[in-house]
Amino acid sequence: MENVLFFIPGLIASSMVAAAIAVLYSLVLPGIERKVQARIQQRIGPPILTPGFWSVLKFGYKKPVEPNAQMPGLYRSLVYFGIGIVVLLFLFTTPYWWAVLGWGSILGIAGLLKLEEVLYVLMGSQSQSFLSAGMPVPDLAKGSKHVEKRREYVEQHSAERALKMMAIGSLPLYVALLVPFAMARSTMIRSVVAMQNPAYALSSEWWSAALPSNPVLFTFPGILAAIVYFVGYVMLLNEKPFSILKAKIDVIEGGVLEYASKLRACYYIMRNVLLFALSSIFVTLFIGIPFDPFMPAMMLLNMALSLLLPVMLSVLVAFSPILTFRQIYPAAIGLSAVGTLALIISLGV
């Protein structure tokens, strides 16, 4: 009972500190992404804080605009749910949450990631206009030849694409996520970190920086899984070459098109926190350095190494076209096969 009384305030304090740092830090990452892309394309690029921090601040001050959706209240709430889901996804991988009801496990991570993917299907289904004006509706106009035809919106096509990506496109990331857990012979994040970084489990001083002695990333199945994880990371972030559900060439921005002013700011926060959360999860599971808000050295190490995936993403995006499903399906199946091979090797079969 005494332990519980101490644990709950610690959990709350840890969560508040971790969430605040994650949100603020995530607002810097888009600027780094854009800067790297610009340098590759021989441009100067925007200031580091403009795409993340200042954009959120700017949209937060704009006059609210009512979204054009079937159920505006539900549509608005989806972006708030999204922020909650990605923040919880990140918190579940921080040490205090490892002891809470098994949420700090592969099941907790995979469950929240699936929920985040479902949001895009719901957003696309709800949003029914483009550029905040009603879509031209020849099927409803007087004298139209298409009166009885089904009315469609570009966002609905995005919802269908989101469903396909949820079913097939994101599969490689989930397969890759299994590899560190298979090597630790456990479903818990605590065991994965302890296997790679025994010094962290034994460390009690808040200033210490326990370095991993056996990172998963430096093993053969770990390298294969890390490659698959990175491509799955790009797919889950809906970035090029897997940005088909928000391709501007035909669906404009897909289901997030109607988010304006404060809702647009919230959507940017959701996307940026997901970018950081997936990077931090990679450092925790594949290198063995968790984001521990009560051990500053470990936290800073995690944040510094979390830059690796966004920088690699920027390089990929700078050179990539947008793939269609004819190209995405074989890529997803091939990467899943590589991830499965890494999983089999990690199990020692």
PDB file of N, CA and C in Angstrom, residues 262-337:
ATOM      1  N   LYS A 262      -7.335  26.283 -35.236  1.00  0.00           N
ATOM      2  CA  LYS A 262      -6.864  25.538 -34.060  1.00  0.00           C
ATOM      3  C   LYS A 262      -6.826  24.031 -34.321  1.00  0.00           C
ATOM      4  N   LEU A 263      -7.778  23.535 -35.122  1.00  0.00           N
ATOM      5  CA  LEU A 263      -7.778  22.105 -35.431  1.00  0.00           C
ATOM      6  C   LEU A 263      -6.550  21.732 -36.261  1.00  0.00           C
ATOM      7  N   ARG A 264      -6.146  22.640 -37.149  1.00  0.00           N
ATOM      8  CA  ARG A 264      -4.935  22.403 -37.949  1.00  0.00           C
ATOM      9  C   ARG A 264      -3.696  22.375 -37.034  1.00  0.00           C
ATOM     10  N   ALA A 265      -3.682  23.295 -36.044  1.00  0.00           N
ATOM     11  CA  ALA A 265      -2.571  23.305 -35.087  1.00  0.00           C
ATOM     12  C   ALA A 265      -2.536  21.983 -34.315  1.00  0.00           C
ATOM     13  N   CYS A 266      -3.710  21.505 -33.922  1.00  0.00           N
ATOM     14  CA  CYS A 266      -3.765  20.225 -33.190  1.00  0.00           C
ATOM     15  C   CYS A 266      -3.303  19.076 -34.076  1.00  0.00           C
ATOM     16  N   TYR A 267      -3.692  19.104 -35.357  1.00  0.00           N
ATOM     17  CA  TYR A 267      -3.249  18.040 -36.256  1.00  0.00           C
ATOM     18  C   TYR A 267      -1.728  18.035 -36.385  1.00  0.00           C
ATOM     19  N   TYR A 268      -1.116  19.226 -36.475  1.00  0.00           N
ATOM     20  CA  TYR A 268       0.351  19.295 -36.543  1.00  0.00           C
ATOM     21  C   TYR A 268       0.984  18.729 -35.278  1.00  0.00           C
ATOM     22  N   ILE A 269       0.388  19.030 -34.121  1.00  0.00           N
ATOM     23  CA  ILE A 269       0.920  18.483 -32.865  1.00  0.00           C
ATOM     24  C   ILE A 269       0.833  16.955 -32.883  1.00  0.00           C
ATOM     25  N   MET A 270      -0.304  16.450 -33.327  1.00  0.00           N
ATOM     26  CA  MET A 270      -0.493  14.992 -33.394  1.00  0.00           C
ATOM     27  C   MET A 270       0.560  14.339 -34.295  1.00  0.00           C
ATOM     28  N   ARG A 271       0.743  14.908 -35.454  1.00  0.00           N
ATOM     29  CA  ARG A 271       1.693  14.333 -36.417  1.00  0.00           C
ATOM     30  C   ARG A 271       3.122  14.431 -35.877  1.00  0.00           C
ATOM     31  N   ASN A 272       3.480  15.564 -35.276  1.00  0.00           N
ATOM     32  CA  ASN A 272       4.848  15.754 -34.798  1.00  0.00           C
ATOM     33  C   ASN A 272       5.163  14.865 -33.601  1.00  0.00           C
ATOM     34  N   VAL A 273       4.195  14.718 -32.689  1.00  0.00           N
ATOM     35  CA  VAL A 273       4.428  13.836 -31.535  1.00  0.00           C
ATOM     36  C   VAL A 273       4.571  12.387 -32.007  1.00  0.00           C
ATOM     37  N   LEU A 274       3.783  11.990 -33.018  1.00  0.00           N
ATOM     38  CA  LEU A 274       3.929  10.626 -33.556  1.00  0.00           C
ATOM     39  C   LEU A 274       5.318  10.433 -34.152  1.00  0.00           C
ATOM     40  N   LEU A 275       5.801  11.461 -34.856  1.00  0.00           N
ATOM     41  CA  LEU A 275       7.148  11.409 -35.438  1.00  0.00           C
ATOM     42  C   LEU A 275       8.190  11.155 -34.352  1.00  0.00           C
ATOM     43  N   PHE A 276       8.085  11.882 -33.242  1.00  0.00           N
ATOM     44  CA  PHE A 276       9.042  11.702 -32.154  1.00  0.00           C
ATOM     45  C   PHE A 276       8.805  10.380 -31.416  1.00  0.00           C
ATOM     46  N   ALA A 277       7.537  10.030 -31.168  1.00  0.00           N
ATOM     47  CA  ALA A 277       7.242   8.812 -30.412  1.00  0.00           C
ATOM     48  C   ALA A 277       7.806   7.578 -31.121  1.00  0.00           C
ATOM     49  N   LEU A 278       7.593   7.481 -32.444  1.00  0.00           N
ATOM     50  CA  LEU A 278       8.103   6.320 -33.181  1.00  0.00           C
ATOM     51  C   LEU A 278       9.635   6.290 -33.172  1.00  0.00           C
ATOM     52  N   SER A 279      10.265   7.473 -33.217  1.00  0.00           N
ATOM     53  CA  SER A 279      11.728   7.529 -33.169  1.00  0.00           C
ATOM     54  C   SER A 279      12.229   7.118 -31.792  1.00  0.00           C
ATOM     55  N   SER A 280      11.564   7.610 -30.745  1.00  0.00           N
ATOM     56  CA  SER A 280      11.962   7.266 -29.373  1.00  0.00           C
ATOM     57  C   SER A 280      11.758   5.783 -29.095  1.00  0.00           C
ATOM     58  N   ILE A 281      10.677   5.218 -29.619  1.00  0.00           N
ATOM     59  CA  ILE A 281      10.429   3.776 -29.449  1.00  0.00           C
ATOM     60  C   ILE A 281      11.554   2.974 -30.102  1.00  0.00           C
ATOM     61  N   PHE A 282      12.000   3.432 -31.264  1.00  0.00           N
ATOM     62  CA  PHE A 282      13.104   2.734 -31.946  1.00  0.00           C
ATOM     63  C   PHE A 282      14.355   2.741 -31.069  1.00  0.00           C
ATOM     64  N   VAL A 283      14.683   3.886 -30.470  1.00  0.00           N
ATOM     65  CA  VAL A 283      15.892   3.976 -29.628  1.00  0.00           C
ATOM     66  C   VAL A 283      15.735   3.086 -28.395  1.00  0.00           C
ATOM     67  N   THR A 284      14.530   3.042 -27.833  1.00  0.00           N
ATOM     68  CA  THR A 284      14.291   2.215 -26.645  1.00  0.00           C
ATOM     69  C   THR A 284      14.393   0.730 -26.962  1.00  0.00           C
ATOM     70  N   LEU A 285      13.768   0.300 -28.053  1.00  0.00           N
ATOM     71  CA  LEU A 285      13.682  -1.138 -28.345  1.00  0.00           C
ATOM     72  C   LEU A 285      14.898  -1.684 -29.084  1.00  0.00           C
ATOM     73  N   PHE A 286      15.542  -0.877 -29.913  1.00  0.00           N
ATOM     74  CA  PHE A 286      16.634  -1.400 -30.734  1.00  0.00           C
ATOM     75  C   PHE A 286      18.013  -1.003 -30.214  1.00  0.00           C
ATOM     76  N   ILE A 287      18.076  -0.011 -29.319  1.00  0.00           N
ATOM     77  CA  ILE A 287      19.382   0.393 -28.773  1.00  0.00           C
ATOM     78  C   ILE A 287      19.423   0.208 -27.257  1.00  0.00           C
ATOM     79  N   GLY A 288      18.269   0.216 -26.606  1.00  0.00           N
ATOM     80  CA  GLY A 288      18.240  -0.047 -25.164  1.00  0.00           C
ATOM     81  C   GLY A 288      18.425   1.193 -24.312  1.00  0.00           C
ATOM     82  N   ILE A 289      18.099   2.362 -24.861  1.00  0.00           N
ATOM     83  CA  ILE A 289      18.202   3.612 -24.097  1.00  0.00           C
ATOM     84  C   ILE A 289      16.799   4.218 -24.002  1.00  0.00           C
ATOM     85  N   PRO A 290      16.115   4.039 -22.866  1.00  0.00           N
ATOM     86  CA  PRO A 290      14.745   4.556 -22.754  1.00  0.00           C
ATOM     87  C   PRO A 290      14.707   6.045 -22.451  1.00  0.00           C
ATOM     88  N   PHE A 291      13.553   6.630 -22.707  1.00  0.00           N
ATOM     89  CA  PHE A 291      13.328   8.047 -22.361  1.00  0.00           C
ATOM     90  C   PHE A 291      12.899   8.074 -20.897  1.00  0.00           C
ATOM     91  N   ASP A 292      13.844   8.342 -20.000  1.00  0.00           N
ATOM     92  CA  ASP A 292      13.561   8.355 -18.565  1.00  0.00           C
ATOM     93  C   ASP A 292      13.589   9.806 -18.078  1.00  0.00           C
ATOM     94  N   PRO A 293      12.419  10.411 -17.796  1.00  0.00           N
ATOM     95  CA  PRO A 293      12.409  11.830 -17.410  1.00  0.00           C
ATOM     96  C   PRO A 293      13.078  12.103 -16.074  1.00  0.00           C
ATOM     97  N   PHE A 294      13.300  11.050 -15.254  1.00  0.00           N
ATOM     98  CA  PHE A 294      13.964  11.243 -13.965  1.00  0.00           C
ATOM     99  C   PHE A 294      15.459  10.935 -14.032  1.00  0.00           C
ATOM    100  N   MET A 295      15.971  10.611 -15.204  1.00  0.00           N
ATOM    101  CA  MET A 295      17.414  10.422 -15.401  1.00  0.00           C
ATOM    102  C   MET A 295      17.818  11.279 -16.605  1.00  0.00           C
ATOM    103  N   PRO A 296      18.187  12.531 -16.392  1.00  0.00           N
ATOM    104  CA  PRO A 296      18.399  13.478 -17.499  1.00  0.00           C
ATOM    105  C   PRO A 296      19.380  12.984 -18.563  1.00  0.00           C
ATOM    106  N   ALA A 297      20.437  12.301 -18.146  1.00  0.00           N
ATOM    107  CA  ALA A 297      21.424  11.849 -19.131  1.00  0.00           C
ATOM    108  C   ALA A 297      20.802  10.827 -20.091  1.00  0.00           C
ATOM    109  N   MET A 298      20.013   9.898 -19.540  1.00  0.00           N
ATOM    110  CA  MET A 298      19.360   8.888 -20.388  1.00  0.00           C
ATOM    111  C   MET A 298      18.328   9.548 -21.304  1.00  0.00           C
ATOM    112  N   MET A 299      17.621  10.505 -20.749  1.00  0.00           N
ATOM    113  CA  MET A 299      16.601  11.193 -21.544  1.00  0.00           C
ATOM    114  C   MET A 299      17.238  11.949 -22.719  1.00  0.00           C
ATOM    115  N   LEU A 300      18.333  12.647 -22.439  1.00  0.00           N
ATOM    116  CA  LEU A 300      18.992  13.413 -23.502  1.00  0.00           C
ATOM    117  C   LEU A 300      19.597  12.491 -24.559  1.00  0.00           C
ATOM    118  N   LEU A 301      20.123  11.348 -24.109  1.00  0.00           N
ATOM    119  CA  LEU A 301      20.660  10.376 -25.070  1.00  0.00           C
ATOM    120  C   LEU A 301      19.553   9.877 -25.995  1.00  0.00           C
ATOM    121  N   ASN A 302      18.405   9.546 -25.386  1.00  0.00           N
ATOM    122  CA  ASN A 302      17.266   9.075 -26.183  1.00  0.00           C
ATOM    123  C   ASN A 302      16.832  10.139 -27.192  1.00  0.00           C
ATOM    124  N   MET A 303      16.765  11.387 -26.739  1.00  0.00           N
ATOM    125  CA  MET A 303      16.326  12.466 -27.638  1.00  0.00           C
ATOM    126  C   MET A 303      17.331  12.695 -28.775  1.00  0.00           C
ATOM    127  N   ALA A 304      18.624  12.631 -28.434  1.00  0.00           N
ATOM    128  CA  ALA A 304      19.651  12.856 -29.461  1.00  0.00           C
ATOM    129  C   ALA A 304      19.612  11.742 -30.513  1.00  0.00           C
ATOM    130  N   LEU A 305      19.502  10.482 -30.043  1.00  0.00           N
ATOM    131  CA  LEU A 305      19.474   9.357 -30.993  1.00  0.00           C
ATOM    132  C   LEU A 305      18.159   9.311 -31.772  1.00  0.00           C
ATOM    133  N   SER A 306      17.121   9.919 -31.210  1.00  0.00           N
ATOM    134  CA  SER A 306      15.828   9.953 -31.901  1.00  0.00           C
ATOM    135  C   SER A 306      15.868  10.827 -33.151  1.00  0.00           C
ATOM    136  N   LEU A 307      16.907  11.611 -33.311  1.00  0.00           N
ATOM    137  CA  LEU A 307      17.042  12.422 -34.529  1.00  0.00           C
ATOM    138  C   LEU A 307      17.385  11.565 -35.749  1.00  0.00           C
ATOM    139  N   LEU A 308      17.914  10.361 -35.477  1.00  0.00           N
ATOM    140  CA  LEU A 308      18.409   9.514 -36.569  1.00  0.00           C
ATOM    141  C   LEU A 308      17.315   9.225 -37.605  1.00  0.00           C
ATOM    142  N   LEU A 309      16.145   8.756 -37.146  1.00  0.00           N
ATOM    143  CA  LEU A 309      15.095   8.382 -38.103  1.00  0.00           C
ATOM    144  C   LEU A 309      14.516   9.593 -38.849  1.00  0.00           C
ATOM    145  N   PRO A 310      14.230  10.732 -38.185  1.00  0.00           N
ATOM    146  CA  PRO A 310      13.743  11.887 -38.960  1.00  0.00           C
ATOM    147  C   PRO A 310      14.732  12.364 -40.020  1.00  0.00           C
ATOM    148  N   VAL A 311      16.034  12.306 -39.721  1.00  0.00           N
ATOM    149  CA  VAL A 311      17.024  12.727 -40.720  1.00  0.00           C
ATOM    150  C   VAL A 311      17.022  11.761 -41.907  1.00  0.00           C
ATOM    151  N   MET A 312      16.976  10.450 -41.616  1.00  0.00           N
ATOM    152  CA  MET A 312      16.911   9.454 -42.702  1.00  0.00           C
ATOM    153  C   MET A 312      15.619   9.640 -43.508  1.00  0.00           C
ATOM    154  N   LEU A 313      14.532   9.957 -42.802  1.00  0.00           N
ATOM    155  CA  LEU A 313      13.258  10.207 -43.485  1.00  0.00           C
ATOM    156  C   LEU A 313      13.376  11.390 -44.449  1.00  0.00           C
ATOM    157  N   SER A 314      14.050  12.440 -43.999  1.00  0.00           N
ATOM    158  CA  SER A 314      14.211  13.628 -44.852  1.00  0.00           C
ATOM    159  C   SER A 314      14.966  13.290 -46.133  1.00  0.00           C
ATOM    160  N   VAL A 315      16.016  12.489 -45.996  1.00  0.00           N
ATOM    161  CA  VAL A 315      16.803  12.104 -47.171  1.00  0.00           C
ATOM    162  C   VAL A 315      15.927  11.308 -48.136  1.00  0.00           C
ATOM    163  N   LEU A 316      15.157  10.362 -47.594  1.00  0.00           N
ATOM    164  CA  LEU A 316      14.295   9.538 -48.453  1.00  0.00           C
ATOM    165  C   LEU A 316      13.241  10.394 -49.155  1.00  0.00           C
ATOM    166  N   VAL A 317      12.598  11.285 -48.398  1.00  0.00           N
ATOM    167  CA  VAL A 317      11.531  12.116 -48.967  1.00  0.00           C
ATOM    168  C   VAL A 317      12.065  13.037 -50.066  1.00  0.00           C
ATOM    169  N   ALA A 318      13.296  13.517 -49.892  1.00  0.00           N
ATOM    170  CA  ALA A 318      13.875  14.451 -50.866  1.00  0.00           C
ATOM    171  C   ALA A 318      14.026  13.819 -52.249  1.00  0.00           C
ATOM    172  N   PHE A 319      14.143  12.492 -52.297  1.00  0.00           N
ATOM    173  CA  PHE A 319      14.386  11.830 -53.588  1.00  0.00           C
ATOM    174  C   PHE A 319      13.197  11.010 -54.081  1.00  0.00           C
ATOM    175  N   SER A 320      12.109  10.977 -53.312  1.00  0.00           N
ATOM    176  CA  SER A 320      11.069   9.985 -53.606  1.00  0.00           C
ATOM    177  C   SER A 320       9.888  10.548 -54.376  1.00  0.00           C
ATOM    178  N   PRO A 321       9.338   9.748 -55.289  1.00  0.00           N
ATOM    179  CA  PRO A 321       8.022  10.041 -55.870  1.00  0.00           C
ATOM    180  C   PRO A 321       6.957   9.456 -54.936  1.00  0.00           C
ATOM    181  N   ILE A 322       5.690   9.532 -55.354  1.00  0.00           N
ATOM    182  CA  ILE A 322       4.622   8.872 -54.583  1.00  0.00           C
ATOM    183  C   ILE A 322       4.292   7.551 -55.253  1.00  0.00           C
ATOM    184  N   LEU A 323       4.357   6.470 -54.502  1.00  0.00           N
ATOM    185  CA  LEU A 323       4.072   5.153 -55.063  1.00  0.00           C
ATOM    186  C   LEU A 323       2.563   4.912 -55.087  1.00  0.00           C
ATOM    187  N   THR A 324       2.124   4.109 -56.064  1.00  0.00           N
ATOM    188  CA  THR A 324       0.727   3.686 -56.104  1.00  0.00           C
ATOM    189  C   THR A 324       0.626   2.335 -55.396  1.00  0.00           C
ATOM    190  N   PHE A 325      -0.603   1.845 -55.225  1.00  0.00           N
ATOM    191  CA  PHE A 325      -0.761   0.568 -54.514  1.00  0.00           C
ATOM    192  C   PHE A 325      -0.161  -0.598 -55.298  1.00  0.00           C
ATOM    193  N   ARG A 326      -0.038  -0.444 -56.602  1.00  0.00           N
ATOM    194  CA  ARG A 326       0.609  -1.509 -57.393  1.00  0.00           C
ATOM    195  C   ARG A 326       2.071  -1.655 -56.989  1.00  0.00           C
ATOM    196  N   GLN A 327       2.662  -0.559 -56.517  1.00  0.00           N
ATOM    197  CA  GLN A 327       4.057  -0.641 -56.050  1.00  0.00           C
ATOM    198  C   GLN A 327       4.134  -0.851 -54.532  1.00  0.00           C
ATOM    199  N   ILE A 328       3.149  -0.304 -53.798  1.00  0.00           N
ATOM    200  CA  ILE A 328       3.196  -0.412 -52.327  1.00  0.00           C
ATOM    201  C   ILE A 328       2.967  -1.850 -51.869  1.00  0.00           C
ATOM    202  N   TYR A 329       2.032  -2.566 -52.511  1.00  0.00           N
ATOM    203  CA  TYR A 329       1.741  -3.940 -52.078  1.00  0.00           C
ATOM    204  C   TYR A 329       2.976  -4.842 -52.164  1.00  0.00           C
ATOM    205  N   PRO A 330       3.662  -4.887 -53.326  1.00  0.00           N
ATOM    206  CA  PRO A 330       4.869  -5.756 -53.360  1.00  0.00           C
ATOM    207  C   PRO A 330       5.928  -5.302 -52.357  1.00  0.00           C
ATOM    208  N   ALA A 331       6.068  -3.972 -52.181  1.00  0.00           N
ATOM    209  CA  ALA A 331       7.068  -3.479 -51.222  1.00  0.00           C
ATOM    210  C   ALA A 331       6.716  -3.931 -49.811  1.00  0.00           C
ATOM    211  N   ALA A 332       5.433  -3.821 -49.450  1.00  0.00           N
ATOM    212  CA  ALA A 332       5.011  -4.202 -48.094  1.00  0.00           C
ATOM    213  C   ALA A 332       5.183  -5.706 -47.878  1.00  0.00           C
ATOM    214  N   ILE A 333       4.834  -6.488 -48.899  1.00  0.00           N
ATOM    215  CA  ILE A 333       4.964  -7.949 -48.760  1.00  0.00           C
ATOM    216  C   ILE A 333       6.441  -8.343 -48.661  1.00  0.00           C
ATOM    217  N   GLY A 334       7.276  -7.733 -49.494  1.00  0.00           N
ATOM    218  CA  GLY A 334       8.713  -8.040 -49.452  1.00  0.00           C
ATOM    219  C   GLY A 334       9.336  -7.658 -48.119  1.00  0.00           C
ATOM    220  N   LEU A 335       8.990  -6.474 -47.624  1.00  0.00           N
ATOM    221  CA  LEU A 335       9.541  -6.037 -46.332  1.00  0.00           C
ATOM    222  C   LEU A 335       9.026  -6.902 -45.184  1.00  0.00           C
ATOM    223  N   SER A 336       7.769  -7.307 -45.268  1.00  0.00           N
ATOM    224  CA  SER A 336       7.235  -8.201 -44.233  1.00  0.00           C
ATOM    225  C   SER A 336       7.982  -9.529 -44.236  1.00  0.00           C
ATOM    226  N   ALA A 337       8.340  -9.993 -45.442  1.00  0.00           N
ATOM    227  CA  ALA A 337       9.108 -11.247 -45.541  1.00  0.00           C
ATOM    228  C   ALA A 337      10.485 -11.077 -44.895  1.00  0.00           C
TER     229      ALA A 337
END
